[in-house]
Tab-separated table of C-alpha atoms in Angstrom:
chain	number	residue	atom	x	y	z
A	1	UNK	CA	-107.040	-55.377	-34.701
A	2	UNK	CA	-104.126	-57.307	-34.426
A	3	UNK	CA	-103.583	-61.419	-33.439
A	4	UNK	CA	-101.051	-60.938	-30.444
A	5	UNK	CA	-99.347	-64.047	-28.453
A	6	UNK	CA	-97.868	-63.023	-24.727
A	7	UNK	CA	-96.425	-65.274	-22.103
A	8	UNK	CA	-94.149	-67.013	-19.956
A	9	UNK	CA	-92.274	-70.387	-20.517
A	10	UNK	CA	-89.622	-72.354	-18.949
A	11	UNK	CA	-87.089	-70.370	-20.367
A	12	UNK	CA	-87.657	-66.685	-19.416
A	13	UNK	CA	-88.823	-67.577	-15.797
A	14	UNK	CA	-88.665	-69.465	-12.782
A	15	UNK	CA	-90.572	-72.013	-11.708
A	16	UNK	CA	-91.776	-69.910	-8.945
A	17	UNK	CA	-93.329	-67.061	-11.245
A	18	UNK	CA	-94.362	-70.042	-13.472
A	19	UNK	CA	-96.636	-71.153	-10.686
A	20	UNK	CA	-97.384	-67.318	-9.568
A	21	UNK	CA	-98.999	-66.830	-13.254
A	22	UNK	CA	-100.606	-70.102	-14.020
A	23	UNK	CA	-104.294	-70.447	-14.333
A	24	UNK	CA	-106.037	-74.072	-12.993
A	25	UNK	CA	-108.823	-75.289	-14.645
A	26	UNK	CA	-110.806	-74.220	-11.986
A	27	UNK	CA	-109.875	-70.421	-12.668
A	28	UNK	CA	-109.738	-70.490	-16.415
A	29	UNK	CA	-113.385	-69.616	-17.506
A	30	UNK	CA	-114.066	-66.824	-15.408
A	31	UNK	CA	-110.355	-65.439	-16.178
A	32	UNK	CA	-111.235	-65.757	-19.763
A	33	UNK	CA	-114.430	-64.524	-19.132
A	34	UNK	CA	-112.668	-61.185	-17.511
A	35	UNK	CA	-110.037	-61.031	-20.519
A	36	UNK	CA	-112.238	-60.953	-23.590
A	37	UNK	CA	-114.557	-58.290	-20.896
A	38	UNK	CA	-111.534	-55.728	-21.708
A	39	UNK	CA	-112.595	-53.150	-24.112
A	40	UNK	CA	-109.242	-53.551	-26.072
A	41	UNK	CA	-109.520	-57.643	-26.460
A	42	UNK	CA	-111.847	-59.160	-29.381
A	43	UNK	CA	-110.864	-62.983	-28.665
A	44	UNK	CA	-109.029	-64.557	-26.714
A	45	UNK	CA	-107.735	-68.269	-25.490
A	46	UNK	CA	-105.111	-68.865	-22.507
A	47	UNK	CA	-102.827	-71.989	-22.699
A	48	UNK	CA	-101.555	-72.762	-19.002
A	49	UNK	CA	-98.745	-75.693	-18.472
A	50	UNK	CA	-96.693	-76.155	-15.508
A	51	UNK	CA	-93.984	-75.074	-18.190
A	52	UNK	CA	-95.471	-71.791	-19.954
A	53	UNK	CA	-98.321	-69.588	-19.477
A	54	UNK	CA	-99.625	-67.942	-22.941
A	55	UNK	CA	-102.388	-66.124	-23.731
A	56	UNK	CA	-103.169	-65.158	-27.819
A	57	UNK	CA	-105.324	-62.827	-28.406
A	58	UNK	CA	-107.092	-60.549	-31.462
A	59	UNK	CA	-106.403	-56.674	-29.720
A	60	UNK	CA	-106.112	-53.462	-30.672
A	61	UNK	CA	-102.839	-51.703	-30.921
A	62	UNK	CA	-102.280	-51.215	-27.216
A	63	UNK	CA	-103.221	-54.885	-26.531
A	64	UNK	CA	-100.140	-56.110	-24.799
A	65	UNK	CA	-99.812	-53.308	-21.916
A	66	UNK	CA	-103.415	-54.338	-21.540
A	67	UNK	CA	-102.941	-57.695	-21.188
A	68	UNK	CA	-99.628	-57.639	-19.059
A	69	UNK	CA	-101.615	-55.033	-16.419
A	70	UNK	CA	-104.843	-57.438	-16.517
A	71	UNK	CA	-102.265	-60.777	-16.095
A	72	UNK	CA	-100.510	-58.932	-13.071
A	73	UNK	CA	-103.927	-57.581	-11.082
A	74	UNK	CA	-105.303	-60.998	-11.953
A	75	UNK	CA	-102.630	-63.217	-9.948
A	76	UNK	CA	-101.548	-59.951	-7.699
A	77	UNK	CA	-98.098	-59.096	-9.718
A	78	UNK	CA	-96.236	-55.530	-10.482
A	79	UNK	CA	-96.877	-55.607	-14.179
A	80	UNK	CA	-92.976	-54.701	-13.901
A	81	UNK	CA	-91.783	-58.441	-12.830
A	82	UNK	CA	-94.226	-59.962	-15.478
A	83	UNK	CA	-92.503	-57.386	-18.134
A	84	UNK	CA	-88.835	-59.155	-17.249
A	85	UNK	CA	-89.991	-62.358	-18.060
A	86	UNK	CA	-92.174	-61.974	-20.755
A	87	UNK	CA	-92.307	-62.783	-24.698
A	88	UNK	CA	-94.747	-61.761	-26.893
A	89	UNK	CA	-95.569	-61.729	-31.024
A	90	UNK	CA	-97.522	-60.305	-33.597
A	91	UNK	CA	-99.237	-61.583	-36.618
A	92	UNK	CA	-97.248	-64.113	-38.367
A	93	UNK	CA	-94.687	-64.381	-35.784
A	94	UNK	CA	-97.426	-64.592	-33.162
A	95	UNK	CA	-99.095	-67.763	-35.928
A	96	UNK	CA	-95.200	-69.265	-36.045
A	97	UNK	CA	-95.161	-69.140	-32.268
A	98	UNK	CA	-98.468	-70.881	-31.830
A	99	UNK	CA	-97.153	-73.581	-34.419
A	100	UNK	CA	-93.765	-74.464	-32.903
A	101	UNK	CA	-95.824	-74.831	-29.589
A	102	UNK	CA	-98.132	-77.111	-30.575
A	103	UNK	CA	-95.257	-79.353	-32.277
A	104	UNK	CA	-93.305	-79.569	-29.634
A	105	UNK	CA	-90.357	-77.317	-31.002
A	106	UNK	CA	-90.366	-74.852	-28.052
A	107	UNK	CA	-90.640	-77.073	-25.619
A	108	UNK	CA	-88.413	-78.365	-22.630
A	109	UNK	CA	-88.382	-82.111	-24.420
A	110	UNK	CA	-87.912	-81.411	-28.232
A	111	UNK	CA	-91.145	-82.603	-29.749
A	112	UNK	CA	-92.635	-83.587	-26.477
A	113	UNK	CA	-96.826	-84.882	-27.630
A	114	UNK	CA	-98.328	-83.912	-24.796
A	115	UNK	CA	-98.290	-79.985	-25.355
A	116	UNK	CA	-101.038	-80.517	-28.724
A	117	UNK	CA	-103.456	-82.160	-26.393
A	118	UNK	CA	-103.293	-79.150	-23.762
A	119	UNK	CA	-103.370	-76.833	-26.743
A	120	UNK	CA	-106.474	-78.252	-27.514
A	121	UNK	CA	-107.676	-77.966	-23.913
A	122	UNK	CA	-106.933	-74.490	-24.301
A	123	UNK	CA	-108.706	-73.972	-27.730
A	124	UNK	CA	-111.573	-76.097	-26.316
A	125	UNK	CA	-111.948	-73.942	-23.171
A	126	UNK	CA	-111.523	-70.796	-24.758
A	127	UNK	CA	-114.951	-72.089	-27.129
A	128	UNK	CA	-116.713	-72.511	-23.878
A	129	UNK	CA	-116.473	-69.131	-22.755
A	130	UNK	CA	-117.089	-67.666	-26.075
A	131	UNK	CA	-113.525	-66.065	-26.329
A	132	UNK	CA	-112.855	-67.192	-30.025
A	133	UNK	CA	-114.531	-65.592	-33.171
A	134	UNK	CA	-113.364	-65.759	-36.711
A	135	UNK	CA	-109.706	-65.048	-36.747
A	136	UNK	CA	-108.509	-67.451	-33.571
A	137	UNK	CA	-111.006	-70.304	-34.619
A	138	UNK	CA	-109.560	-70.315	-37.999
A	139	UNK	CA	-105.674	-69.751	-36.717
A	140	UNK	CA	-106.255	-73.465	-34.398
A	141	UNK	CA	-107.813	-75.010	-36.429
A	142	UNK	CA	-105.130	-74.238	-38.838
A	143	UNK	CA	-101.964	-75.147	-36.145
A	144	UNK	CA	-103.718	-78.406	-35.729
A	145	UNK	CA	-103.758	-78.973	-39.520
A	146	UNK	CA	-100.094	-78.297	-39.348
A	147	UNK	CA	-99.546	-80.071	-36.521
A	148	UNK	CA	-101.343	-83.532	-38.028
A	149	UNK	CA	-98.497	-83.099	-40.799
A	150	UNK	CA	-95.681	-82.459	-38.825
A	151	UNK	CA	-96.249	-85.726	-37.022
A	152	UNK	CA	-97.364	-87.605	-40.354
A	153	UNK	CA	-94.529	-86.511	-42.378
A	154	UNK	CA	-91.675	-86.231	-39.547
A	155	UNK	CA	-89.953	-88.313	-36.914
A	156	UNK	CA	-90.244	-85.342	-34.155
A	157	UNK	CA	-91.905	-87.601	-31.889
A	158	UNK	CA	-90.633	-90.820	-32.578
A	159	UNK	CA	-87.052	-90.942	-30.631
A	160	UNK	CA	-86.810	-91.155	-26.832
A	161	UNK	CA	-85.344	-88.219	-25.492
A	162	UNK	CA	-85.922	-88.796	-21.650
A	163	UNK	CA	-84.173	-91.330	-19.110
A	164	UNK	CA	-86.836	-92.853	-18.600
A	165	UNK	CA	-88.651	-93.306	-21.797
A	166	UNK	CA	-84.927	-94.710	-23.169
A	167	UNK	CA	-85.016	-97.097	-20.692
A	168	UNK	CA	-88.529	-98.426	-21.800
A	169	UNK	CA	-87.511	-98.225	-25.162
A	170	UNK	CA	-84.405	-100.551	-24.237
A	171	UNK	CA	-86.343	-102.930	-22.581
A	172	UNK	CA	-88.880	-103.115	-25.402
A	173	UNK	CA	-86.290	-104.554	-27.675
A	174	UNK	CA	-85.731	-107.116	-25.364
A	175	UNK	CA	-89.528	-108.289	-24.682
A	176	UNK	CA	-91.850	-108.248	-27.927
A	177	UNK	CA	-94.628	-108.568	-25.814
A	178	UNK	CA	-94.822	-106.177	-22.552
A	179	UNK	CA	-98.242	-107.448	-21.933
A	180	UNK	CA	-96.719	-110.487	-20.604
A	181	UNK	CA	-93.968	-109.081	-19.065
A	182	UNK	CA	-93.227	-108.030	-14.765
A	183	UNK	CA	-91.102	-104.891	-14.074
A	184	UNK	CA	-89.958	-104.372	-10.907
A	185	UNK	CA	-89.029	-100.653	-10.056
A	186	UNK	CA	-86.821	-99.644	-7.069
A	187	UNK	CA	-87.118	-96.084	-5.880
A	188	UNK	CA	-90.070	-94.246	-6.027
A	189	UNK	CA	-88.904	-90.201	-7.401
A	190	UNK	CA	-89.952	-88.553	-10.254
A	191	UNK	CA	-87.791	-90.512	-12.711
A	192	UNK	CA	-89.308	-93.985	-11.596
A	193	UNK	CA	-92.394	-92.245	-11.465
A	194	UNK	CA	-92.429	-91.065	-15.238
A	195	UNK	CA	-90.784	-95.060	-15.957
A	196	UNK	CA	-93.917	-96.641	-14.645
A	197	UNK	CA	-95.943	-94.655	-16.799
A	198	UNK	CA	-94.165	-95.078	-20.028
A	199	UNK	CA	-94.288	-98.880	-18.987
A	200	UNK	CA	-98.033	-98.937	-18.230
A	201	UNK	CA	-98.843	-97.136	-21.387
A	202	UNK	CA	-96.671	-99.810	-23.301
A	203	UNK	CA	-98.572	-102.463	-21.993
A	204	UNK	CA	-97.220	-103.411	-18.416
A	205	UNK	CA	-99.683	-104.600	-16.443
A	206	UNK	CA	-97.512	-106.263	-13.420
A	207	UNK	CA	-95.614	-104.036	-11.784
A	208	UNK	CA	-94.129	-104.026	-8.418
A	209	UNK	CA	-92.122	-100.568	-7.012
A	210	UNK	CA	-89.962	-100.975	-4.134
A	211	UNK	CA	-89.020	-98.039	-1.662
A	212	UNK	CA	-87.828	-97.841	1.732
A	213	UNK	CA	-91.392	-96.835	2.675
A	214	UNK	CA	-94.062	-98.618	1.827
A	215	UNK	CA	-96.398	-96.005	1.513
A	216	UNK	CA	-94.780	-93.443	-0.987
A	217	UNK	CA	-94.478	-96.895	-3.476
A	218	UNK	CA	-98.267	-97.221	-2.332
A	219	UNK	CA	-98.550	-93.647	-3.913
A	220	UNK	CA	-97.171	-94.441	-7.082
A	221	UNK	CA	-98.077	-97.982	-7.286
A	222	UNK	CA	-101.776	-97.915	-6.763
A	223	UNK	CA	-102.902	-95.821	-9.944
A	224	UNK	CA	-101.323	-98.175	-12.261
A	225	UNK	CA	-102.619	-100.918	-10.400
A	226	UNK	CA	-99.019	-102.341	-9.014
A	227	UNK	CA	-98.258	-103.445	-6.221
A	228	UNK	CA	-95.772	-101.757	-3.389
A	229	UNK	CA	-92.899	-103.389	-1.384
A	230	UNK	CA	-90.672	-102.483	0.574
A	231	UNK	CA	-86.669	-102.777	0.191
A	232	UNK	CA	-86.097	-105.569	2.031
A	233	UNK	CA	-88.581	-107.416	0.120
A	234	UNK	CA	-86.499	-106.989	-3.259
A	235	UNK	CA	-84.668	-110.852	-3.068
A	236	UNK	CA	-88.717	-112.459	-3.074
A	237	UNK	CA	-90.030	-109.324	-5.847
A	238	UNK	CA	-87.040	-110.285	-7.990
A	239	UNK	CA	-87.490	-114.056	-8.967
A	240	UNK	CA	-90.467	-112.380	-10.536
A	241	UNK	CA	-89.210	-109.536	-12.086
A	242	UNK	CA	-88.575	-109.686	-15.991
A	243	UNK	CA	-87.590	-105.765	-16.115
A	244	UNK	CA	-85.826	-104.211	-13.509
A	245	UNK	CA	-85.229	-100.216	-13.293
A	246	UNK	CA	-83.751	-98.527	-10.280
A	247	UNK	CA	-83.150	-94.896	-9.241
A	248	UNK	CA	-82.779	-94.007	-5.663
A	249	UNK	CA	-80.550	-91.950	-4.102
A	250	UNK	CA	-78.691	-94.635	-1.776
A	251	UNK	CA	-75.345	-94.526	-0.890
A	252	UNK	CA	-74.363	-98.085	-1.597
A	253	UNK	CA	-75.936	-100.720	-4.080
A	254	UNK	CA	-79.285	-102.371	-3.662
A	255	UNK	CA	-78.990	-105.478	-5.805
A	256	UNK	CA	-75.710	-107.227	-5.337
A	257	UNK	CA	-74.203	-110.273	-7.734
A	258	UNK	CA	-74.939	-112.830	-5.503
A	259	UNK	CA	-79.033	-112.133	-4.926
A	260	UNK	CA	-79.032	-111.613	-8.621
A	261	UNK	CA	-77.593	-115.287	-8.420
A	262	UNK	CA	-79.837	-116.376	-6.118
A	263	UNK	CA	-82.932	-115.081	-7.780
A	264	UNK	CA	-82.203	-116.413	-11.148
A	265	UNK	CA	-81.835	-119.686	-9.860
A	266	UNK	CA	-85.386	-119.642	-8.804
A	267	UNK	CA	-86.091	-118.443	-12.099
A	268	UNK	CA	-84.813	-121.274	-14.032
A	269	UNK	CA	-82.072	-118.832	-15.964
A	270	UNK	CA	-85.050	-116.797	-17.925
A	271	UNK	CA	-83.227	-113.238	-18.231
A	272	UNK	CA	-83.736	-110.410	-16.374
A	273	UNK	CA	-83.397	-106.678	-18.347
A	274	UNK	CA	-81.769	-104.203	-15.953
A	275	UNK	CA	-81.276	-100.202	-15.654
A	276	UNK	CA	-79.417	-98.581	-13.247
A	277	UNK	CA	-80.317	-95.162	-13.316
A	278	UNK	CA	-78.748	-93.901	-10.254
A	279	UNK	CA	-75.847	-92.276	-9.255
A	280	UNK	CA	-74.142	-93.800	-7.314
A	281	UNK	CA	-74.998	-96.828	-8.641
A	282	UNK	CA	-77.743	-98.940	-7.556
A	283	UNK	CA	-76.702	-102.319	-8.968
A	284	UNK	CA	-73.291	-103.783	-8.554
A	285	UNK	CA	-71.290	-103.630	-12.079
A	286	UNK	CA	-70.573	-107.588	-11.574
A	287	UNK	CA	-74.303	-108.296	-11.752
A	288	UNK	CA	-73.294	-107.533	-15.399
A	289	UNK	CA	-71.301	-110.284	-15.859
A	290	UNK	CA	-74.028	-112.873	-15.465
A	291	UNK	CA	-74.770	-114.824	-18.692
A	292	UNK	CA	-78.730	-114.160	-18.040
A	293	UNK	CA	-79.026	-110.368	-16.978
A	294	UNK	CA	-78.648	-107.481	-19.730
A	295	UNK	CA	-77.278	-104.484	-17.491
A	296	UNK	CA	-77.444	-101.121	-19.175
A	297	UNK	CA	-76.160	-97.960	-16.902
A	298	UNK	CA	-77.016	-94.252	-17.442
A	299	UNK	CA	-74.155	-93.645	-19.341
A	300	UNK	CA	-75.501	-96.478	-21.925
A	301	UNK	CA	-79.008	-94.236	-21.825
A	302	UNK	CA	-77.202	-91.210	-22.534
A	303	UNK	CA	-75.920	-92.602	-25.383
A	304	UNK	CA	-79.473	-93.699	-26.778
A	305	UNK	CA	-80.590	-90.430	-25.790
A	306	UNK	CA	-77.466	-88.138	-27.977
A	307	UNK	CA	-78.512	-90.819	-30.863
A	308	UNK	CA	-81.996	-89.905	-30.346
A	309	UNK	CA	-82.021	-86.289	-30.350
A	310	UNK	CA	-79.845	-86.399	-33.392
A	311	UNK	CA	-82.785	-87.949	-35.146
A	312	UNK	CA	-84.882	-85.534	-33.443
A	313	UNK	CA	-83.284	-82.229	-34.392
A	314	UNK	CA	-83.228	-83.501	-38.301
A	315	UNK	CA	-87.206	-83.854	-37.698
A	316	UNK	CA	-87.186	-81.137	-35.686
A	317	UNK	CA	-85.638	-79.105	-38.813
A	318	UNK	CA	-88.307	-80.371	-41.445
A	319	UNK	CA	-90.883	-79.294	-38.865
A	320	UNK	CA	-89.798	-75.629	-38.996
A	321	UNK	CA	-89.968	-75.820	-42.745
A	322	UNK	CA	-93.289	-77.450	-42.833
A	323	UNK	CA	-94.533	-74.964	-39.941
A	324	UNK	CA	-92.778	-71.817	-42.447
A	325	UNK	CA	-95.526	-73.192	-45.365
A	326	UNK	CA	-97.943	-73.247	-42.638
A	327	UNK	CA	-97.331	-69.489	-41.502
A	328	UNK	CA	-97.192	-68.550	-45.687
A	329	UNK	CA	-101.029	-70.447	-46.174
A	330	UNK	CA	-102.330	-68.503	-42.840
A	331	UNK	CA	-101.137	-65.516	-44.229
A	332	UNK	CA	-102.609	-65.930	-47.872
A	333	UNK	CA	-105.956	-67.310	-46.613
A	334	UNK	CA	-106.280	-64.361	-44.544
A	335	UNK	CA	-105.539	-62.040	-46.589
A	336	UNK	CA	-107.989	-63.399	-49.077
A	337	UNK	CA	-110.814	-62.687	-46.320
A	338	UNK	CA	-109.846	-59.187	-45.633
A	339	UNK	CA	-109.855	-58.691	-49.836
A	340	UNK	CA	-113.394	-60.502	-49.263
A	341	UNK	CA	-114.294	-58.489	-46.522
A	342	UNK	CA	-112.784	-54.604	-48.246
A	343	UNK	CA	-114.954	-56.028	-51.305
A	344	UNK	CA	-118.325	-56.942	-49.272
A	345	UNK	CA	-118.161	-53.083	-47.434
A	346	UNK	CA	-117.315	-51.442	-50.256
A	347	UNK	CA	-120.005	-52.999	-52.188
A	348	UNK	CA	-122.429	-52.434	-49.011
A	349	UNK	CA	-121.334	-48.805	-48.934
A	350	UNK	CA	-122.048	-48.591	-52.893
A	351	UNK	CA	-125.380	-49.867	-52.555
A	352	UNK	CA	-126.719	-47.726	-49.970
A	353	UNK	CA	-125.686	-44.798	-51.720
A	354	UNK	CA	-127.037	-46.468	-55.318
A	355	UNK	CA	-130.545	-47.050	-52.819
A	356	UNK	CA	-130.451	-43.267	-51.507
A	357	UNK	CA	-130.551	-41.937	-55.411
A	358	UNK	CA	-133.508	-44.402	-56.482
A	359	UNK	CA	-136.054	-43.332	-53.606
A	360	UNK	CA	-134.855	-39.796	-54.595
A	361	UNK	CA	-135.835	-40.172	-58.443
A	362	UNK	CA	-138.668	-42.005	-57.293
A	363	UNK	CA	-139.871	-39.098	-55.411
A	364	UNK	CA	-139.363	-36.658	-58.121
A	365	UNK	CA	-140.856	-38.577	-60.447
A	366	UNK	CA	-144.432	-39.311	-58.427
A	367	UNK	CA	-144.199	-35.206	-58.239
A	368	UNK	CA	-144.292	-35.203	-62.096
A	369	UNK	CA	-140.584	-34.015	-63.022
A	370	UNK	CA	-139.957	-34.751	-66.199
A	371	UNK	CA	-138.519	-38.336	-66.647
A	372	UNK	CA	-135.496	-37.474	-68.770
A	373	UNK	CA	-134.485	-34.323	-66.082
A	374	UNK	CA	-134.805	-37.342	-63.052
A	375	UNK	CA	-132.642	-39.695	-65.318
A	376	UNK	CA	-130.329	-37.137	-65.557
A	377	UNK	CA	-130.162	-35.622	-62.263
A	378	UNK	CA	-129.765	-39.565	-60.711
A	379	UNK	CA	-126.807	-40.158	-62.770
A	380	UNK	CA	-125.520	-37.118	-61.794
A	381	UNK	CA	-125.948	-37.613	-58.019
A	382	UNK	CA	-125.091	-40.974	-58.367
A	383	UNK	CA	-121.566	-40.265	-59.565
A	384	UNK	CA	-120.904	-37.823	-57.300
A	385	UNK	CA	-121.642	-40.271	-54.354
A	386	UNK	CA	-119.198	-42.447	-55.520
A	387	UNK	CA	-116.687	-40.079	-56.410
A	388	UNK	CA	-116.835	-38.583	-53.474
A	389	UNK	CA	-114.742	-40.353	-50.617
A	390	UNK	CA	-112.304	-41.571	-53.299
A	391	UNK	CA	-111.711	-37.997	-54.388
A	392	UNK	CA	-110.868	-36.815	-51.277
A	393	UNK	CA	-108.675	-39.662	-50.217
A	394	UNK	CA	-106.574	-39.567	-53.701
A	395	UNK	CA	-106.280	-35.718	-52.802
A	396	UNK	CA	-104.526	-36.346	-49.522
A	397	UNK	CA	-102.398	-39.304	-50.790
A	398	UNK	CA	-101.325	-36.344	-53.046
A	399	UNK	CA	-100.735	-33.605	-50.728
A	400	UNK	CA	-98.928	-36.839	-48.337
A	401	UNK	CA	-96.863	-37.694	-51.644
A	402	UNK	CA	-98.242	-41.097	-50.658
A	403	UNK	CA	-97.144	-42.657	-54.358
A	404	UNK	CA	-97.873	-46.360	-52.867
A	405	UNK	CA	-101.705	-45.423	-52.838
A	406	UNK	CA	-101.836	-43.369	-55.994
A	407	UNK	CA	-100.032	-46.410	-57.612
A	408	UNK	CA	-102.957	-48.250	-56.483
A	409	UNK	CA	-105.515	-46.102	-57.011
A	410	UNK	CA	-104.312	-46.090	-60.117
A	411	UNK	CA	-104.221	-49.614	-61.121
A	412	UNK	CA	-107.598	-49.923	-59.266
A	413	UNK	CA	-109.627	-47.167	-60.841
A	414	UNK	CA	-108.215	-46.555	-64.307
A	415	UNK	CA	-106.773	-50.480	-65.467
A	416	UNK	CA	-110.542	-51.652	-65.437
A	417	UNK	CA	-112.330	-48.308	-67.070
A	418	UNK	CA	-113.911	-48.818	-69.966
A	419	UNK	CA	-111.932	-46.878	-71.954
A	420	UNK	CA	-108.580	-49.452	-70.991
A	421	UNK	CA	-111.286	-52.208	-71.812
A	422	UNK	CA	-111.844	-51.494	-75.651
């Protein structure tokens, strides 16, 4: 049996096959369920993301055909468009893969956190439905180990490498404590949408989105407990806004110098952090040039960002080396269990044969043969039981020319006789 690892990520497919071939939790017992069914599949666990689809798997040597014709009848695809998209691996590189994954390193945000909690998701799901024995319980429990001392021991996840999460990481240089702190966010698409978040999980608790329709900033308001407002109501939401982040995709700017004026006025001069996000801009450059507003553009984000993912990619290096050690102490540990395993059969296989002889002599000798002919007749068998399936197996190495194995046998058989031992 072999460990195998076959999918589909962001970079060898669409987003529409992404979605074609992506399992909700809904669908992912019973799919498992129907995977480890398959003759050719010992274990298995399926990791589904909007960005990949994987499934790793202990199989026999025709396992990937049989996974990539199950995938395709499962979600009602020619095994043929799954083939042009998909990756797959085998033993170590199939361990590596699973390793970089759960790190972040193959991901679409270098060192992105959240793909180790869906990882274990996956590894937790795949327990449920009783897809995991030995050998892929040991290999996650293993990539988590690794992962725990990726992020210990590098900065992988410590560097903003998104718009938005620069932005909150600007604005938490500015305010010490966000607990205390008002953001007011114009716009309400995706990259608002992931700045709210970041700013919630940092500790915002007042926060106000504006959109031209009230409802979509309902939408994204309401889960983080913030409030919604429309764009005309921007001049009253700003004379309480410490932090505000805009990104729509207006023509013309939103905030203006002079209700920037107006609004710090009614808030005594105590500083406003700004990011304009958008382009076109959202917020007129002169809004810059007052003494209590700190106005930083995209182009100053980028700039965080290139900084950042320097950092990053030096992590991102020590990770691969620390995930390389990883791969090497799979590969020793397991090979330690199949020496423990080869040792525990063979051992098996010895005693049966040893327990065979015994009731044997014991027979002959409760029909009165004579105890030193049974003595001799047991060693005799004995040896030839033994002897027998290595015989025959050192003949055909022979007749193969197969010097690897009669190297071994060799080493094995002869190095620890007792005539080597005196």
């Amino acid at each position: 049996m072999t460990l195998l690892a076959l999918g589909i990520n962001h970079r060898t497919a669409t987003v529409e096959v992404r979605e074609q071939v992506a399992f909700s939790p809904a669908q992912l017992a019973a799919a498992l369920g129907e995977l480890r069914g398959l003759p050719e599949i010992k274990e298995a666990a399926v990791l589904s993301t909007c960005n990949r689809t994987e499934l790793y798997c202990i199989a026999d040597a025709n396992g990937e055909q049989v996974i990539l014709d199950w995938l395709g009848r499962y979600h009602g695809l020619q095994p043929e468009e799954l083939i042009r998209c998909a990756y797959h691996y085998l033993e170590n590189d199939a361990a590596r893969h699973l390793m970089r994954v759960a790190v972040g390193l193959d991901s679409m945000v270098l060192g992105e956190p959240q793909i180790l909690g869906q990882l274990k998701d996956a590894y937790q799901s795949a327990r449920e439905a009783k897809g995991l024995g030995g050998e892929l319980e040991r290999l996650f429990q293993h990539t988590f180990a690794v992962a725990k001392q990726v992020r210990t021991e590098t900065g992988i996840g410590r560097n903003p490498v998104s718009v938005a999460y620069a932005a909150v990481s600007l604005a938490s240089r500015i305010f010490g404590d966000f607990g205390r702190s008002r953001a007011l966010l114009i716009g309400a698409g995706e990259t608002i949408e992931l700045v709210a978040r970041h700013l919630h999980e940092a500790g915002v608790r007042q926060l106000t989105v504006a959109n031209r329709t009230r409802e979509r900033a309902e939408l994204l308001a309401g889960p983080l407990g913030g409030r919604a407002v429309t764009l005309n109501e921007i001049p009253d939401a700003l004379v309480e806004a410490d932090i505000v982040i805009s990104s729509t995709a207006a023509p013309l700017p939103i905030l203006g110098k002079g209700m920037v004026e107006r609004a710090l006025k009614k808030r005594r001069h105590r500083p406003i952090f700004m990011v304009d996000i958008a382009v076109p801009r959202d917020i007129e450059p002169e809004v810059g040039e007052l003494s209590d507003v700190f106005l930083y553009t995209v182009d100053d984000l980028e700039e965080v960002i290139d900084e950042n993912r320097r950092h990053r990619q030096v992590a991102a290096d020590q990770a691969e080396a620390l995930i390389e050690h990883g791969v090497e102490a799979w590969q020793h540990e397991r090979r330690i269990r199949g020496g423990g395993e080869l040792i525990r059969d063979f051992r098996a296989h010895c005693q049966s044969l040893r327990e065979l002889s015994e009731r044997q002599a014991l027979a002959q000798l409760a029909r009165g043969d004579d105890p030193e002919e049974v003595v001799r007749r047991l060693a005799h068998q004995l040896t030839n039981r033994l002897l027998h399936s290595p015989t025959v197996a050192l003949r055909e190495a022979a007749s193969a020319e197969r010097h690897d194995l009669l190297d071994a046998a060799a080493t094995l058989l002869l190095d620890s006789s007792p005539d080597k031992s005196r």
